[in-house]
mmCIF file of C-alpha atoms in Angstrom:
data_model
loop_
_atom_site.group_PDB
_atom_site.id
_atom_site.type_symbol
_atom_site.label_atom_id
_atom_site.label_comp_id
_atom_site.label_asym_id
_atom_site.label_seq_id
_atom_site.Cartn_x
_atom_site.Cartn_y
_atom_site.Cartn_z
ATOM 1 C CA MET A 1 -11.807 -19.179 -10.721
ATOM 2 C CA LEU A 2 -8.440 -17.914 -9.114
ATOM 3 C CA ALA A 3 -9.619 -17.951 -5.500
ATOM 4 C CA ALA A 4 -12.115 -20.772 -5.752
ATOM 5 C CA LEU A 5 -8.629 -22.945 -6.918
ATOM 6 C CA ARG A 6 -6.332 -21.255 -3.794
ATOM 7 C CA GLU A 7 -9.388 -22.113 -1.553
ATOM 8 C CA GLN A 8 -9.488 -25.512 -2.620
ATOM 9 C CA ALA A 9 -5.459 -25.990 -2.368
ATOM 10 C CA ARG A 10 -5.434 -24.307 0.988
ATOM 11 C CA VAL A 11 -8.282 -26.767 2.365
ATOM 12 C CA GLN A 12 -6.166 -30.065 1.027
ATOM 13 C CA GLN A 13 -3.189 -28.606 2.862
ATOM 14 C CA GLY A 14 -4.925 -28.761 5.801
ATOM 15 C CA ARG A 15 -5.028 -24.914 6.371
ATOM 16 C CA ASN A 16 -8.363 -22.288 6.239
ATOM 17 C CA PRO A 17 -9.517 -21.460 3.205
ATOM 18 C CA GLN A 18 -8.663 -17.962 3.417
ATOM 19 C CA PRO A 19 -5.513 -16.492 3.961
ATOM 20 C CA SER A 20 -4.405 -14.543 6.807
ATOM 21 C CA ALA A 21 -0.889 -13.561 5.515
ATOM 22 C CA GLY A 22 0.841 -12.932 2.502
ATOM 23 C CA ILE A 23 4.317 -12.264 0.748
ATOM 24 C CA ILE A 24 4.771 -9.051 -1.728
ATOM 25 C CA ASP A 25 7.929 -8.766 -4.177
ATOM 26 C CA SER A 26 8.903 -7.362 -7.254
ATOM 27 C CA GLN A 27 11.023 -8.365 -10.172
ATOM 28 C CA SER A 28 11.993 -6.031 -13.149
ATOM 29 C CA VAL A 29 12.476 -7.872 -16.714
ATOM 30 C CA LYS A 30 13.424 -6.572 -19.848
ATOM 31 C CA GLY A 31 10.895 -5.224 -21.859
ATOM 32 C CA ALA A 32 10.563 -6.999 -25.572
ATOM 33 C CA ASP A 33 10.668 -4.656 -28.809
ATOM 34 C CA THR A 34 7.336 -5.111 -28.921
ATOM 35 C CA VAL A 35 6.628 -3.777 -25.483
ATOM 36 C CA GLY A 36 5.032 0.043 -25.965
ATOM 37 C CA ARG A 37 7.335 2.669 -24.677
ATOM 38 C CA ASP A 38 4.471 4.222 -22.609
ATOM 39 C CA SER A 39 4.599 1.015 -20.699
ATOM 40 C CA ARG A 40 8.189 0.837 -20.034
ATOM 41 C CA GLY A 41 10.175 2.199 -17.681
ATOM 42 C CA TYR A 42 14.269 2.711 -16.434
ATOM 43 C CA ASP A 43 15.049 0.400 -13.600
ATOM 44 C CA ALA A 44 18.494 2.367 -12.553
ATOM 45 C CA GLY A 45 19.244 0.075 -9.696
ATOM 46 C CA LYS A 46 19.404 -3.072 -12.191
ATOM 47 C CA LYS A 47 19.741 -1.128 -15.223
ATOM 48 C CA ILE A 48 16.717 -2.642 -16.748
ATOM 49 C CA ASN A 49 14.784 -0.696 -19.211
ATOM 50 C CA GLY A 50 11.301 -2.987 -19.338
ATOM 51 C CA ARG A 51 8.686 -3.400 -16.719
ATOM 52 C CA LYS A 52 8.929 -4.188 -12.904
ATOM 53 C CA ARG A 53 5.803 -7.159 -11.891
ATOM 54 C CA PHE A 54 4.700 -7.038 -8.342
ATOM 55 C CA ILE A 55 3.307 -10.218 -6.675
ATOM 56 C CA VAL A 56 1.414 -11.264 -3.708
ATOM 57 C CA THR A 57 1.183 -14.541 -2.750
ATOM 58 C CA ASP A 58 -0.292 -16.293 0.657
ATOM 59 C CA THR A 59 2.376 -18.530 2.703
ATOM 60 C CA LEU A 60 2.001 -21.170 0.713
ATOM 61 C CA GLY A 61 3.047 -19.396 -2.306
ATOM 62 C CA LEU A 62 -0.360 -19.353 -4.224
ATOM 63 C CA LEU A 63 -0.792 -16.292 -6.211
ATOM 64 C CA ILE A 64 -2.983 -13.820 -4.857
ATOM 65 C CA VAL A 65 -2.419 -10.867 -7.155
ATOM 66 C CA VAL A 66 -0.207 -9.661 -10.107
ATOM 67 C CA VAL A 67 0.301 -6.072 -11.458
ATOM 68 C CA VAL A 68 2.694 -4.924 -14.311
ATOM 69 C CA LEU A 69 4.236 -1.186 -14.199
ATOM 70 C CA ALA A 70 6.853 0.048 -15.682
ATOM 71 C CA ALA A 71 10.462 -0.159 -14.125
ATOM 72 C CA CYS A 72 10.736 2.761 -13.372
ATOM 73 C CA VAL A 73 7.928 2.732 -10.400
ATOM 74 C CA GLN A 74 10.127 3.040 -6.944
ATOM 75 C CA ASP A 75 9.109 -0.303 -5.114
ATOM 76 C CA ARG A 76 7.112 1.327 -2.505
ATOM 77 C CA ASP A 77 4.313 3.070 -4.937
ATOM 78 C CA GLY A 78 4.101 -0.171 -6.314
ATOM 79 C CA ALA A 79 3.691 -2.484 -3.486
ATOM 80 C CA ARG A 80 0.610 0.333 -2.196
ATOM 81 C CA THR A 81 -0.746 0.035 -5.570
ATOM 82 C CA THR A 82 -0.535 -3.957 -5.438
ATOM 83 C CA LEU A 83 -1.821 -4.107 -2.147
ATOM 84 C CA LEU A 84 -4.776 -1.671 -3.298
ATOM 85 C CA SER A 85 -5.364 -3.811 -6.157
ATOM 86 C CA ALA A 86 -5.490 -7.252 -4.147
ATOM 87 C CA TYR A 87 -7.924 -5.605 -1.935
ATOM 88 C CA LEU A 88 -9.929 -4.792 -4.216
ATOM 89 C CA GLU A 89 -9.710 -7.975 -6.038
ATOM 90 C CA GLU A 90 -10.724 -10.217 -3.116
ATOM 91 C CA ARG A 91 -14.487 -10.468 -1.686
ATOM 92 C CA PRO A 92 -14.939 -8.319 0.946
ATOM 93 C CA GLY A 93 -13.332 -10.191 4.176
ATOM 94 C CA SER A 94 -11.784 -12.824 1.711
ATOM 95 C CA LEU A 95 -8.384 -11.977 2.833
ATOM 96 C CA GLY A 96 -8.046 -11.583 6.592
ATOM 97 C CA GLY A 97 -6.678 -9.025 8.012
ATOM 98 C CA ILE A 98 -5.785 -7.338 4.482
ATOM 99 C CA ASP A 99 -7.164 -4.047 5.948
ATOM 100 C CA LYS A 100 -4.766 -4.128 8.482
ATOM 101 C CA SER A 101 -1.745 -4.945 6.382
ATOM 102 C CA PHE A 102 -2.837 -2.265 3.825
ATOM 103 C CA PHE A 103 -2.997 0.403 6.861
ATOM 104 C CA TYR A 104 0.324 -1.180 8.417
ATOM 105 C CA VAL A 105 2.006 -0.905 5.168
ATOM 106 C CA LYS A 106 0.808 2.663 4.451
ATOM 107 C CA THR A 107 1.923 3.987 7.889
ATOM 108 C CA HIS A 108 4.866 2.367 8.353
ATOM 109 C CA PHE A 109 6.457 1.862 4.838
ATOM 110 C CA CYS A 110 4.931 4.551 2.367
ATOM 111 C CA HIS A 111 6.515 7.507 3.728
ATOM 112 C CA GLU A 112 9.813 9.323 3.048
ATOM 113 C CA ARG A 113 12.954 6.917 4.329
ATOM 114 C CA ARG A 114 15.529 8.591 6.645
ATOM 115 C CA ARG A 115 18.851 8.201 6.479
ATOM 116 C CA LEU A 116 20.508 6.557 9.664
ATOM 117 C CA PRO A 117 24.030 6.936 10.376
ATOM 118 C CA ARG A 118 26.237 3.574 10.347
ATOM 119 C CA PRO A 119 26.875 2.015 13.668
ATOM 120 C CA ASP A 120 30.475 1.742 12.775
ATOM 121 C CA ARG A 121 30.495 5.711 11.860
ATOM 122 C CA ALA A 122 28.151 6.719 15.036
ATOM 123 C CA GLY A 123 29.453 9.440 17.098
#
């Protein structure tokens, strides 16, 4: 139903019914007392004990997929899971370029980070 509503909204805006690009973001939120400990984690960067939600929207801000994980999950790992979920949720070929986008993220962002020298300290 979400995909049908998104397509309808995109057509009303004069856009192609299928998005060809998306935006991914994450947010850490505190977990309530009713949230089980097994699904919570500690985000040391934000000092939050709870969950982290990852969302993918199209360029109009229309929702494509939401994934909720423990807050201790690194952004690169959560992004990988979220993009895979977006790929699996969509009908084959409905999200133009998702295969290429997933490959790009996998090859460019899902590897070990290297620290580069700061420009003011480069010798």
